[in-house]
């Protein structure tokens, strides 16, 4: 109903109605101006209450009724709380935040928190115009401020505190999240997480290098990253894609090398050890996955970090051993959690046969992979090992395969794994690998060929069998003694038979120890999430 | 039929524009009293040389304010709207159906914000004054009593409690030892409901003297300190039947 106004102004009158039916409750969804949200572009949206706070109010520690419950427990708890004046706020569904997911899985996510005090002193009404021209006014029941949720991983409070303490020492910030992811993988998180991480890692690394997934300007790599992000594969798929990537990368080793060098240059490494390493990453041995592409990033970190990495990778290897059950070709396994940077390195190594110092690492990796599938972050360990240099390195063997004890422990673990499952054939990495996230280069076939060759190289080197005279001999007797006395992890065993003292190279140590363990066939038990061996006689 | 959580986006797609209007409390109270179809007043929009003037006129019948018997105080009728822009913010309006279904629908986007102000008038001032007086009254009040309160004497023994105590004594007396098998049955059924029991609760349930009950319990149960500071009784493992444990009854 409109009546024309008079005079110069035109006025129209509308009736205002406040409908009585209360089936629909109106609320406001407020977005920040900076987020530039345009609702009309949404194709699909889902919104639910965020019930994660219910756990705090539930307090379901004791099972109700039957087993494990106490008679009258609830009343007693309540009486106790009243006595101490503990007032627990009720869990009101109405006040819980909303979780809004726009455009499905790949779209944005928002969290809508209720704004208090909106309906206290004044009421808000929504005026909509009806077809008949009248206005209808609906009261607003709640005001929710929606903020976008970050999709990338962030550090938790404890981790952030930790990193804050190291802020003056850590130069390479990209590896912070990487380390965290690898740590998470050690804890055996679900594959989905890993695949996500892999995808994210890639992205992160790519972002770190100044572009989304742009570490390698190679299409292959881009393909791989997309494959990764798809995470259409399961655990094995991860390995598969990684393997595939590796293979592709192999083809582009040279380029990778350059990339690696770039990375090297970018890194503000205070560790002069790595200066000559550009060349290193040229090994053609496929197994080199372990090669520390990752080492590069971790280079910037201090020695303790390297040790941490070592321990982490140890844990990882434990996990890996338990999870995977095949001795895969080195590449896949070792890469496990490589970041794109690492992958680059690996690729370089795998692809070309150039021998650089990376050969060493490659060889190491190969040795490891040759024998077992070690899915650890050998690269990080290597990098850590190298960076920390000190821990195991004497510095007098730059050119020799610098197998850190960490690396050897990896392979040892792999050896132990082998023990358990019997000899596993090296399978084509791609398909059966259940290695976690790390991107796998698609270098299956190529990696396979280098792998055997790589394998052959360490073999002659590791003369094995006859350790030279030294203080400690790596014999079956010695190992048996240790294991009888107390349960030890492979890492511990390695520490006992340090390469300096036995005179063997780390590869040799690894091999010998693996053989010994095979012969002894010790029992295993899990202590603190680490696999320990022991003998009872 | 949309599944739970699915948001109906028709309003957003059509870009339905709505107004968000801030309304004073007394006015919304008056609106709540509207009858019939819910007509509360008229909105007049004048376009004066480019500037839009919006004003709301409250219906006559709704000006009476509850609680004010005094007719002098009435809600004002004229309310000009102050129009504001939304700014950069995106304000969307969504609804949920409160009954059962809980469907969520996006109704539209706010295109204009407004504040409803009452036109200053004598009646409004009076209304406001009364409101202020009401709200400034203290919640708690100290009041002097003329007579002291005398109906709560301090008893020597709680009289009501005393009666209850005597009754209890008379009725129950000493607990008689029931047949051992019966007691066992009672115990087993009790332990089916909960695993851990306090001895006092068991005495309460079985109505047996404590010593006798303890003897029986020593047979079939164990007394554990359990670490959670209460000392409780539970059945022996061989008598238990919780979640797949083998049950062996005597």
XYZ file of C-alpha atoms in Angstrom:
787
model
C 0.000 0.000 0.000
C 1.657 3.152 -1.120
C 0.383 6.623 -1.013
C 2.084 9.296 -2.919
C 3.519 12.084 -0.949
C 3.083 15.706 -1.769
C 5.309 18.662 -2.401
C 8.757 18.351 -3.760
C 9.553 15.119 -2.085
C 8.044 11.867 -3.022
C 7.154 9.742 -0.107
C 5.943 6.251 -0.065
C 4.462 4.515 2.837
C 4.823 0.924 3.654
C 3.269 -1.118 6.326
C 5.560 -2.736 8.745
C 4.696 -6.126 10.050
C 6.291 -8.157 12.714
C 5.262 -11.703 11.975
C 4.269 -13.809 14.873
C 5.360 -17.193 13.678
C 8.613 -18.112 15.261
C 9.786 -21.174 13.362
C 12.716 -19.386 11.834
C 15.352 -17.789 13.975
C 17.299 -15.029 12.322
C 20.976 -14.477 12.965
C 23.626 -12.250 11.543
C 26.724 -13.629 9.868
C 29.332 -10.904 9.956
C 32.507 -11.084 7.925
C 35.488 -8.892 8.203
C 35.828 -6.248 5.564
C 39.312 -7.337 4.722
C 38.293 -10.865 3.873
C 36.288 -9.710 0.876
C 33.638 -12.304 1.146
C 31.040 -12.404 -1.550
C 28.216 -14.729 -0.711
C 26.871 -14.862 -4.204
C 29.943 -16.686 -5.393
C 29.344 -19.601 -3.109
C 28.184 -22.676 -4.877
C 27.747 -24.813 -1.853
C 28.025 -24.331 1.871
C 27.778 -26.406 4.996
C 27.457 -25.092 8.476
C 27.482 -26.894 11.787
C 27.996 -26.083 15.393
C 31.477 -26.580 16.676
C 30.990 -29.054 19.467
C 34.598 -29.448 20.419
C 33.993 -27.675 23.681
C 31.634 -30.346 24.821
C 34.493 -32.497 25.935
C 35.423 -29.999 28.550
C 32.027 -30.088 30.053
C 31.398 -33.724 29.638
C 34.011 -35.031 32.002
C 33.434 -38.599 31.099
C 36.357 -40.101 32.851
C 34.485 -42.891 34.503
C 32.390 -45.354 32.653
C 28.854 -45.338 33.745
C 27.527 -48.473 35.174
C 29.047 -51.890 35.049
C 32.733 -52.212 34.750
C 34.926 -49.539 36.129
C 32.248 -47.493 37.779
C 31.769 -46.714 41.398
C 28.564 -46.638 43.199
C 27.435 -43.117 43.812
C 30.432 -41.640 42.085
C 28.503 -38.896 40.416
C 26.874 -37.676 43.558
C 30.134 -37.697 45.367
C 31.833 -35.739 42.636
C 29.082 -33.211 42.620
C 29.154 -32.815 46.364
C 32.877 -32.366 46.206
C 32.619 -29.701 43.618
C 30.053 -27.844 45.579
C 32.191 -27.993 48.643
C 35.058 -26.326 46.861
C 32.858 -23.870 45.132
C 33.772 -25.001 41.678
C 31.130 -23.710 39.363
C 31.154 -25.334 35.990
C 29.469 -23.385 33.304
C 26.895 -25.277 31.416
C 27.507 -26.268 27.881
C 24.953 -24.381 25.862
C 24.592 -25.449 22.287
C 23.245 -22.072 21.368
C 26.431 -20.370 22.332
C 28.785 -22.653 20.508
C 30.619 -21.308 17.501
C 29.686 -22.240 13.970
C 31.955 -23.925 11.494
C 31.164 -22.857 7.974
C 32.656 -24.713 5.034
C 32.254 -23.053 1.689
C 32.618 -24.806 -1.647
C 33.426 -28.187 -0.291
C 36.692 -29.620 0.770
C 38.915 -27.344 -1.194
C 37.081 -24.191 -0.330
C 37.307 -21.784 2.521
C 36.464 -22.476 6.082
C 35.143 -20.013 8.575
C 34.544 -20.029 12.275
C 31.698 -17.979 13.572
C 31.921 -16.888 17.175
C 28.956 -15.503 18.927
C 29.195 -11.880 19.822
C 27.881 -11.169 23.250
C 25.808 -8.298 24.391
C 23.981 -7.807 21.161
C 20.500 -8.280 22.459
C 20.910 -6.731 25.832
C 20.003 -3.120 25.433
C 18.714 -2.795 21.933
C 17.147 -5.210 19.541
C 18.177 -5.674 15.979
C 15.545 -6.356 13.383
C 15.866 -7.481 9.840
C 13.580 -5.571 7.500
C 12.794 -7.399 4.335
C 10.441 -6.206 1.722
C 7.646 -8.511 0.785
C 6.172 -8.871 -2.656
C 3.183 -6.896 -1.586
C 5.336 -3.948 -0.748
C 5.069 -4.198 2.964
C 8.044 -4.611 5.209
C 8.437 -7.497 7.541
C 10.610 -7.176 10.547
C 12.277 -10.172 12.139
C 14.205 -9.947 15.366
C 17.840 -11.007 15.293
C 18.643 -13.720 17.789
C 22.355 -13.870 17.489
C 25.281 -12.145 15.941
C 28.186 -14.317 14.809
C 31.495 -12.953 13.671
C 32.940 -15.232 11.030
C 36.664 -15.352 10.591
C 38.493 -17.414 8.000
C 40.368 -20.429 9.267
C 43.919 -21.048 8.246
C 44.304 -24.193 6.246
C 48.036 -24.446 6.595
C 49.492 -26.093 9.594
C 50.544 -23.996 12.460
C 52.721 -24.694 15.438
C 51.119 -25.454 18.744
C 51.834 -23.307 21.725
C 54.584 -25.543 23.038
C 56.265 -25.801 19.736
C 56.023 -22.100 19.232
C 57.698 -21.531 22.559
C 60.416 -23.886 21.605
C 61.055 -22.192 18.339
C 61.005 -18.841 20.000
C 63.848 -19.951 22.157
C 65.810 -20.903 19.093
C 64.959 -17.905 17.044
C 68.415 -16.487 17.088
C 69.979 -19.675 15.995
C 67.634 -21.007 13.455
C 68.173 -19.435 10.111
C 66.137 -21.644 7.923
C 62.569 -21.189 8.950
C 61.147 -23.414 6.314
C 62.350 -26.483 7.994
C 60.534 -25.703 11.186
C 57.233 -26.888 9.917
C 58.919 -29.631 8.031
C 60.466 -31.000 11.161
C 57.173 -30.832 12.866
C 55.534 -32.797 10.155
C 58.166 -35.389 10.217
C 57.775 -35.676 13.905
C 54.123 -36.135 13.490
C 54.724 -38.862 11.047
C 56.859 -40.599 13.529
C 53.980 -40.723 15.834
C 52.292 -42.659 13.177
C 49.564 -40.364 12.289
C 47.112 -41.417 9.763
C 48.030 -41.607 6.203
C 45.574 -38.973 5.344
C 47.446 -36.565 7.435
C 50.552 -37.564 5.759
C 49.198 -37.142 2.374
C 47.950 -33.799 3.384
C 51.269 -33.014 4.792
C 52.959 -34.124 1.710
C 50.836 -31.858 -0.278
C 51.287 -29.140 2.196
C 54.917 -29.726 2.527
C 55.284 -29.312 -1.079
C 53.349 -26.199 -0.980
C 55.170 -24.917 1.941
C 58.490 -25.580 0.490
C 57.362 -24.165 -2.727
C 56.087 -21.165 -0.979
C 59.260 -20.904 0.870
C 61.114 -20.747 -2.342
C 59.026 -17.988 -3.516
C 56.320 -19.668 -5.409
C 53.686 -22.216 -4.987
C 55.260 -25.541 -5.727
C 57.847 -23.897 -7.738
C 60.929 -25.494 -6.361
C 61.516 -27.231 -9.570
C 60.446 -25.492 -12.624
C 59.951 -28.826 -14.109
C 56.583 -29.900 -15.208
C 57.202 -33.256 -13.842
C 57.596 -31.887 -10.479
C 54.499 -29.912 -10.802
C 52.733 -32.987 -11.852
C 54.017 -34.783 -8.941
C 52.948 -32.151 -6.565
C 49.521 -32.200 -7.953
C 49.513 -35.883 -7.654
C 50.530 -35.554 -4.161
C 47.968 -33.040 -3.303
C 45.335 -35.181 -4.753
C 46.229 -37.721 -2.226
C 44.030 -40.026 -3.984
C 46.299 -42.759 -3.060
C 46.519 -44.368 0.215
C 49.641 -45.176 2.017
C 51.033 -47.110 -0.791
C 49.940 -44.507 -3.115
C 52.125 -42.087 -1.342
C 55.096 -44.181 -1.933
C 54.035 -44.741 -5.445
C 53.746 -41.153 -6.277
C 57.000 -40.510 -4.606
C 58.620 -43.203 -6.550
C 57.202 -41.833 -9.683
C 58.436 -38.455 -8.841
C 61.817 -39.736 -8.166
C 61.958 -41.259 -11.507
C 60.988 -38.142 -13.207
C 63.331 -36.200 -11.159
C 66.066 -38.465 -12.165
C 65.625 -37.339 -15.646
C 66.086 -33.837 -14.590
C 68.863 -34.363 -12.278
C 70.982 -31.720 -13.742
C 68.388 -29.137 -13.387
C 67.772 -30.262 -9.969
C 71.306 -29.956 -9.195
C 71.169 -26.410 -10.165
C 68.166 -25.995 -8.056
C 69.925 -27.561 -5.245
C 72.713 -25.191 -5.673
C 70.231 -22.432 -5.649
C 68.901 -23.694 -2.460
C 72.319 -23.898 -1.160
C 72.905 -20.370 -2.029
C 69.705 -19.286 -0.520
C 70.459 -20.883 2.710
C 72.311 -18.838 5.090
C 74.409 -21.662 6.223
C 76.910 -20.946 8.835
C 78.263 -24.358 8.349
C 81.063 -24.260 5.910
C 80.895 -27.942 5.479
C 78.308 -27.703 2.871
C 80.088 -25.452 0.570
C 81.400 -28.177 -1.535
C 78.220 -30.080 -1.425
C 76.648 -28.745 -4.516
C 78.578 -31.225 -6.377
C 77.670 -33.850 -3.956
C 74.154 -34.167 -4.921
C 74.906 -35.516 -8.264
C 75.170 -39.084 -7.420
C 73.420 -41.323 -9.742
C 72.499 -43.703 -7.135
C 68.882 -43.865 -6.732
C 68.834 -44.788 -3.191
C 70.145 -41.482 -2.406
C 66.781 -40.422 -1.432
C 68.246 -40.159 1.857
C 70.416 -37.607 0.517
C 69.820 -34.648 2.474
C 68.051 -32.328 0.301
C 66.606 -31.942 3.564
C 70.032 -31.681 4.889
C 70.351 -28.458 3.080
C 67.590 -26.814 4.892
C 68.674 -28.242 8.087
C 72.125 -27.146 7.504
C 71.309 -23.825 8.814
C 70.327 -25.315 12.070
C 72.686 -25.939 14.785
C 74.195 -29.137 15.788
C 71.809 -29.999 18.489
C 69.161 -29.884 15.922
C 71.011 -32.356 13.887
C 71.085 -34.632 16.816
C 67.467 -34.076 17.307
C 66.895 -34.964 13.780
C 68.912 -38.015 14.253
C 66.814 -39.088 17.136
C 63.761 -38.208 15.279
C 64.700 -40.144 12.319
C 65.478 -42.942 14.584
C 62.032 -42.835 15.886
C 60.787 -42.558 12.450
C 62.667 -45.540 11.389
C 61.115 -47.414 14.192
C 57.784 -46.416 12.993
C 58.640 -47.192 9.511
C 59.841 -50.545 10.341
C 56.691 -51.316 11.981
C 54.523 -49.838 9.393
C 56.054 -50.897 6.236
C 56.958 -54.338 5.850
C 58.991 -54.498 2.856
C 62.458 -53.670 2.138
C 61.927 -51.271 -0.574
C 64.271 -49.708 -2.837
C 66.102 -47.157 -1.022
C 64.714 -44.156 -2.694
C 61.219 -44.473 -1.695
C 61.765 -45.454 1.792
C 64.336 -43.063 2.613
C 62.666 -40.230 1.079
C 59.728 -40.882 3.138
C 59.402 -37.438 4.284
C 61.343 -35.450 1.920
C 60.374 -32.035 1.215
C 60.443 -30.807 -2.261
C 63.883 -29.541 -1.596
C 64.952 -32.907 -0.609
C 63.299 -34.294 -3.542
C 65.232 -32.056 -5.702
C 68.344 -33.344 -4.266
C 67.260 -36.819 -4.627
C 66.322 -36.292 -8.110
C 69.591 -34.895 -8.879
C 71.261 -37.701 -7.309
C 69.173 -40.254 -8.845
C 69.191 -38.975 -12.257
C 72.668 -38.288 -13.084
C 75.583 -40.389 -12.432
C 77.665 -37.481 -11.633
C 79.610 -38.072 -8.641
C 79.721 -35.352 -6.211
C 80.222 -35.435 -2.654
C 76.641 -36.209 -2.642
C 77.769 -39.447 -3.951
C 78.752 -40.194 -0.518
C 75.429 -39.583 0.834
C 73.983 -41.334 -2.045
C 76.060 -44.296 -1.453
C 75.118 -44.278 2.090
C 71.584 -44.011 1.216
C 71.964 -46.666 -1.256
C 73.574 -48.955 1.115
C 70.778 -48.449 3.407
C 68.173 -48.763 0.846
C 69.889 -51.512 -0.831
C 69.456 -53.619 2.195
C 66.350 -52.360 3.732
C 63.704 -49.975 3.212
C 64.486 -47.189 5.375
C 61.918 -44.664 5.257
C 63.398 -42.228 7.405
C 64.393 -38.808 7.101
C 67.732 -39.898 6.354
C 68.204 -36.759 4.485
C 67.516 -34.677 7.416
C 69.656 -36.866 9.408
C 72.313 -36.617 6.937
C 72.044 -32.973 6.826
C 71.957 -32.933 10.513
C 74.790 -35.312 10.642
C 76.769 -33.229 8.332
C 75.846 -30.035 9.833
C 76.448 -31.251 13.225
C 79.373 -32.798 11.630
C 80.854 -33.222 14.891
C 78.728 -35.809 16.341
C 79.959 -38.598 14.294
C 82.256 -37.152 11.801
C 85.881 -36.973 12.305
C 86.193 -34.421 9.611
C 88.810 -36.489 8.057
C 86.555 -38.137 5.654
C 84.988 -35.615 3.443
C 85.121 -37.683 0.418
C 84.288 -41.008 1.844
C 80.821 -42.064 2.303
C 80.022 -40.273 5.430
C 77.572 -42.522 6.870
C 76.493 -41.114 10.118
C 75.663 -43.446 12.794
C 72.255 -42.146 12.313
C 72.241 -43.223 8.790
C 73.570 -46.535 9.693
C 71.050 -46.901 12.351
C 68.468 -46.287 9.749
C 69.745 -49.044 7.709
C 70.126 -51.141 10.768
C 66.585 -50.650 11.500
C 65.772 -51.583 8.080
C 67.855 -54.618 8.608
C 65.961 -55.444 11.667
C 62.825 -55.028 9.759
C 64.067 -57.420 7.295
C 64.735 -59.852 9.996
C 61.198 -59.769 10.993
C 59.713 -60.214 7.711
C 62.297 -62.290 6.144
C 64.048 -61.086 3.119
C 61.894 -58.810 1.175
C 62.522 -58.225 -2.354
C 63.080 -54.831 -3.425
C 59.885 -54.052 -4.961
C 59.200 -51.344 -7.312
C 58.913 -48.507 -5.068
C 55.849 -47.016 -6.369
C 53.210 -49.516 -5.544
C 53.559 -51.072 -2.312
C 55.250 -48.399 -0.421
C 53.416 -47.349 2.536
C 55.867 -44.739 3.289
C 54.313 -41.749 4.656
C 53.803 -38.513 3.057
C 57.058 -37.492 1.653
C 56.790 -36.970 -1.914
C 58.069 -39.782 -3.897
C 59.682 -39.208 -7.122
C 58.329 -41.212 -9.883
C 61.529 -42.752 -10.591
C 60.668 -46.286 -10.098
C 62.291 -47.849 -13.019
C 65.167 -45.537 -13.041
C 65.660 -45.813 -9.395
C 65.642 -49.485 -9.628
C 68.461 -49.539 -12.028
C 70.640 -47.236 -10.106
C 69.746 -48.943 -6.988
C 71.283 -52.198 -7.889
C 74.267 -50.397 -9.138
C 74.383 -48.451 -5.996
C 74.083 -51.551 -4.075
C 76.945 -53.036 -5.811
C 79.100 -50.129 -4.954
C 78.812 -50.385 -1.294
C 79.237 -54.057 -1.321
C 82.785 -54.027 -2.460
C 83.455 -51.217 -0.129
C 82.081 -52.939 2.790
C 84.518 -55.678 2.859
C 82.619 -56.733 5.832
C 83.346 -59.889 7.531
C 86.784 -59.002 8.743
C 86.945 -55.939 10.804
C 90.367 -54.577 11.193
C 91.963 -54.627 14.520
C 90.572 -52.122 16.880
C 89.409 -51.740 20.351
C 86.013 -53.031 19.680
C 85.335 -55.759 17.314
C 82.020 -55.994 15.659
C 81.409 -59.650 16.202
C 78.459 -61.701 16.952
C 79.794 -62.373 20.376
C 79.961 -58.729 21.191
C 76.484 -58.079 19.990
C 75.181 -61.045 21.856
C 76.801 -59.818 25.017
C 75.190 -56.461 24.720
C 71.808 -57.804 23.950
C 71.850 -60.238 26.805
C 72.793 -57.585 29.226
C 70.046 -55.230 28.333
C 67.638 -54.445 25.551
C 69.042 -52.068 23.021
C 67.878 -50.285 19.975
C 69.751 -50.449 16.751
C 70.982 -46.986 17.363
C 72.435 -47.995 20.662
C 74.157 -50.907 19.061
C 75.637 -48.688 16.477
C 76.969 -46.429 19.134
C 78.773 -49.330 20.647
C 80.453 -50.179 17.443
C 81.622 -46.828 16.362
C 83.243 -46.818 13.034
C 86.292 -45.137 14.386
C 86.969 -47.945 16.721
C 86.060 -50.875 14.645
C 87.808 -49.571 11.654
C 84.901 -50.286 9.435
C 83.164 -47.745 7.361
C 79.690 -46.992 8.389
C 78.283 -48.966 5.547
C 80.290 -51.904 6.510
C 79.206 -51.560 10.067
C 75.681 -51.501 8.962
C 76.000 -54.524 6.864
C 77.891 -56.508 9.392
C 75.573 -55.618 12.151
C 72.629 -56.487 10.038
C 74.032 -59.864 9.327
C 74.808 -60.460 12.931
C 71.342 -59.546 13.941
C 69.998 -61.858 11.366
C 72.009 -64.667 12.761
C 71.158 -63.915 16.336
C 67.505 -63.333 15.709
C 66.923 -61.466 18.913
C 63.589 -60.861 20.480
C 62.063 -57.485 20.166
C 60.075 -55.377 22.444
C 58.804 -51.884 22.305
C 59.982 -49.509 24.939
C 59.026 -45.873 24.732
C 57.939 -46.352 21.202
C 61.318 -47.607 20.240
C 62.049 -51.062 19.100
C 64.567 -52.763 21.391
C 66.318 -56.020 20.849
C 67.262 -58.385 23.578
C 68.393 -61.897 24.125
C 67.647 -64.136 27.016
C 70.067 -66.897 27.678
C 15.427 -32.309 1.674
C 18.733 -30.933 2.653
C 20.904 -32.887 4.969
C 22.003 -31.578 8.258
C 24.446 -28.775 7.874
C 23.689 -28.028 4.286
C 23.080 -24.340 3.841
C 20.349 -23.210 1.531
C 21.981 -20.532 -0.563
C 19.018 -19.180 -2.490
C 19.014 -15.911 -0.659
C 22.671 -15.358 -1.336
C 22.364 -16.205 -4.992
C 19.468 -13.868 -5.481
C 21.402 -11.258 -3.592
C 18.382 -10.436 -1.572
C 18.940 -7.153 0.140
C 17.707 -6.547 3.630
C 17.960 -3.805 6.148
C 19.469 -4.205 9.552
C 17.687 -1.887 11.941
C 18.572 -1.238 15.525
C 15.446 -0.739 17.543
C 15.114 0.494 21.123
C 14.072 -1.983 23.708
C 10.760 -0.423 24.584
C 9.765 -0.362 20.965
C 10.534 -4.006 20.463
C 8.484 -4.716 23.538
C 5.581 -2.872 22.013
C 6.002 -4.754 18.805
C 5.788 -7.996 20.645
C 2.291 -7.029 21.687
C 1.071 -6.708 18.153
C -2.032 -8.623 17.291
C -3.458 -10.079 14.169
C -1.137 -10.139 11.250
C 1.478 -8.372 13.217
C 1.074 -4.884 11.862
C 2.956 -2.540 14.057
C 3.119 0.646 12.143
C 3.992 2.376 8.932
C 7.274 3.133 7.323
C 7.471 6.297 5.310
C 10.300 6.779 2.876
C 10.693 10.259 1.454
C 13.214 11.050 -1.202
C 14.156 14.633 -0.647
C 16.447 15.859 -3.345
C 18.524 12.760 -3.323
C 18.490 12.229 0.393
C 16.201 9.523 1.613
C 14.359 10.115 4.816
C 12.877 7.167 6.497
C 10.565 7.361 9.386
C 8.520 4.856 11.228
C 5.194 5.610 12.812
C 3.964 3.370 15.516
C 0.397 2.303 15.443
C -1.853 4.006 17.891
C -2.910 0.942 19.719
C 0.588 -0.060 20.516
C 1.586 3.034 22.337
C 0.223 1.922 25.645
C 3.002 0.676 27.796
C 2.391 -2.157 30.144
C 2.909 -1.494 33.736
C 2.133 2.142 33.385
C -1.367 2.548 34.419
C -0.748 6.185 34.049
C -1.906 7.177 30.608
C 0.384 10.085 30.572
C 3.268 7.938 29.744
C 3.086 6.624 26.330
C 5.533 5.380 23.848
C 6.289 7.998 21.245
C 4.896 7.418 17.826
C 7.328 8.991 15.482
C 10.647 7.326 14.946
C 12.947 8.658 12.299
C 15.543 6.208 11.051
C 19.167 7.138 10.831
C 20.532 5.469 7.734
C 24.058 4.144 7.737
C 26.114 2.282 5.252
C 27.302 -1.200 5.810
C 30.867 -0.189 5.258
C 33.265 -2.732 3.903
C 31.813 -5.411 6.077
C 29.773 -8.174 4.607
C 26.790 -8.933 6.757
C 24.765 -11.896 5.776
C 21.572 -13.064 7.326
C 20.961 -16.713 7.950
C 18.115 -18.519 9.586
C 17.733 -21.790 11.303
C 14.496 -23.547 11.822
C 14.233 -24.124 15.495
C 11.808 -26.979 15.388
C 13.260 -30.395 14.791
C 14.787 -29.922 11.378
C 17.413 -27.321 12.095
C 17.745 -26.328 8.493
C 20.024 -23.469 7.797
C 19.266 -21.014 5.057
C 20.981 -17.883 3.906
C 18.292 -15.282 3.622
C 20.207 -12.430 2.164
C 22.780 -9.766 2.587
C 22.457 -6.544 4.522
C 22.498 -3.589 2.196
C 21.540 -0.871 4.593
C 21.889 -0.294 8.288
C 19.626 1.942 10.227
C 18.973 3.082 13.725
C 15.485 3.713 14.892
C 15.359 6.705 17.134
C 12.326 8.096 18.803
C 11.397 11.586 17.924
C 12.022 13.609 20.984
C 8.804 14.377 22.698
C 7.404 14.985 26.111
C 6.061 11.493 26.457
C 9.389 10.015 25.526
C 11.159 11.973 28.162
C 8.728 10.844 30.764
C 9.135 7.278 29.679
C 12.827 7.525 29.922
C 12.711 9.018 33.328
C 10.598 6.256 34.654
C 12.917 3.725 33.165
C 15.886 5.295 34.821
C 14.192 5.380 38.140
C 13.372 1.742 37.867
C 16.828 0.694 36.946
C 18.544 2.796 39.548
C 16.803 1.095 42.391
C 19.271 -1.123 44.194
C 18.734 -4.771 43.872
C 19.414 -5.443 47.497
C 17.667 -3.596 50.177
C 18.298 -3.164 53.851
C 15.177 -2.932 55.822
C 14.663 -2.439 59.501
C 12.368 -4.855 61.229
C 10.137 -3.731 64.040
C 9.905 -7.087 65.711
C 12.679 -9.613 66.119
C 12.193 -12.907 64.370
C 11.264 -15.501 66.899
C 10.226 -18.579 65.052
C 13.543 -20.310 64.797
C 14.725 -21.477 68.160
C 17.913 -23.296 68.605
C 16.914 -26.736 69.637
C 19.003 -28.879 71.874
C 18.710 -31.751 69.497
C 17.205 -31.268 66.146
C 13.630 -32.081 66.795
C 12.770 -33.283 63.366
C 16.000 -35.102 63.139
C 15.385 -36.644 66.488
C 12.135 -38.072 65.410
C 13.644 -39.474 62.333
C 16.428 -41.050 64.278
C 14.083 -42.750 66.680
C 11.967 -44.029 63.904
C 14.921 -45.441 62.167
C 16.092 -47.165 65.285
C 12.744 -48.702 65.898
C 12.235 -49.909 62.406
C 15.508 -51.370 61.506
C 16.974 -52.346 64.769
C 20.115 -54.332 64.399
C 20.516 -55.718 60.985
C 19.743 -59.354 60.889
C 22.014 -61.688 59.145
C 20.170 -62.970 56.194
C 20.874 -66.164 54.452
C 24.315 -66.163 52.951
C 23.103 -67.135 49.543
C 20.619 -64.330 49.514
C 23.255 -61.880 50.469
C 25.486 -63.191 47.727
C 22.709 -62.756 45.231
C 22.195 -59.210 46.327
C 25.869 -58.532 46.076
C 26.195 -59.974 42.634
C 23.328 -58.002 41.307
C 24.777 -54.888 42.855
C 28.154 -55.526 41.287
C 26.527 -55.965 37.976
C 25.537 -52.364 38.060
C 28.798 -50.920 39.266
C 32.218 -52.326 39.679
C 33.423 -50.515 42.753
C 31.498 -50.081 45.950
C 32.128 -48.438 49.219
C 31.507 -50.674 52.220
C 28.961 -48.234 53.532
C 27.017 -48.327 50.331
C 27.046 -52.091 50.372
C 25.743 -52.131 53.914
C 23.024 -49.837 52.810
C 22.092 -51.988 49.886
C 22.161 -55.306 51.617
C 21.041 -54.219 55.056
C 23.472 -56.576 56.686
C 25.642 -56.040 59.681
C 29.036 -54.829 58.706
C 31.068 -57.715 60.063
C 28.996 -60.336 58.436
C 29.025 -58.498 55.189
C 32.760 -58.108 55.315
C 33.171 -61.807 55.771
C 31.142 -62.542 52.732
C 32.971 -59.902 50.799
C 36.311 -61.362 51.680
C 35.130 -64.519 50.015
C 34.085 -63.168 46.735
C 35.679 -59.811 46.480
C 38.838 -57.866 46.940
C 39.423 -54.682 48.794
C 41.550 -52.301 46.889
C 43.081 -49.051 47.708
C 42.978 -48.414 44.014
C 45.018 -45.316 44.032
C 41.953 -43.149 43.828
C 41.964 -42.518 47.473
C 38.742 -44.226 48.241
C 38.961 -47.764 49.500
C 36.460 -49.777 47.628
C 35.371 -53.317 47.249
C 35.129 -55.103 43.980
C 34.444 -58.623 42.902
C 37.266 -60.996 42.394
C 38.326 -61.418 38.808
C 36.894 -64.863 38.524
C 33.509 -63.654 39.536
C 33.471 -60.724 37.250
C 31.575 -60.596 34.044
C 32.504 -57.283 32.598
C 32.988 -56.920 28.904
C 33.915 -60.306 27.851
C 35.694 -61.450 30.953
C 35.134 -65.073 31.735
C 32.575 -65.532 34.417
C 32.794 -68.248 36.960
C 30.212 -68.276 39.603
C 30.361 -70.328 42.711
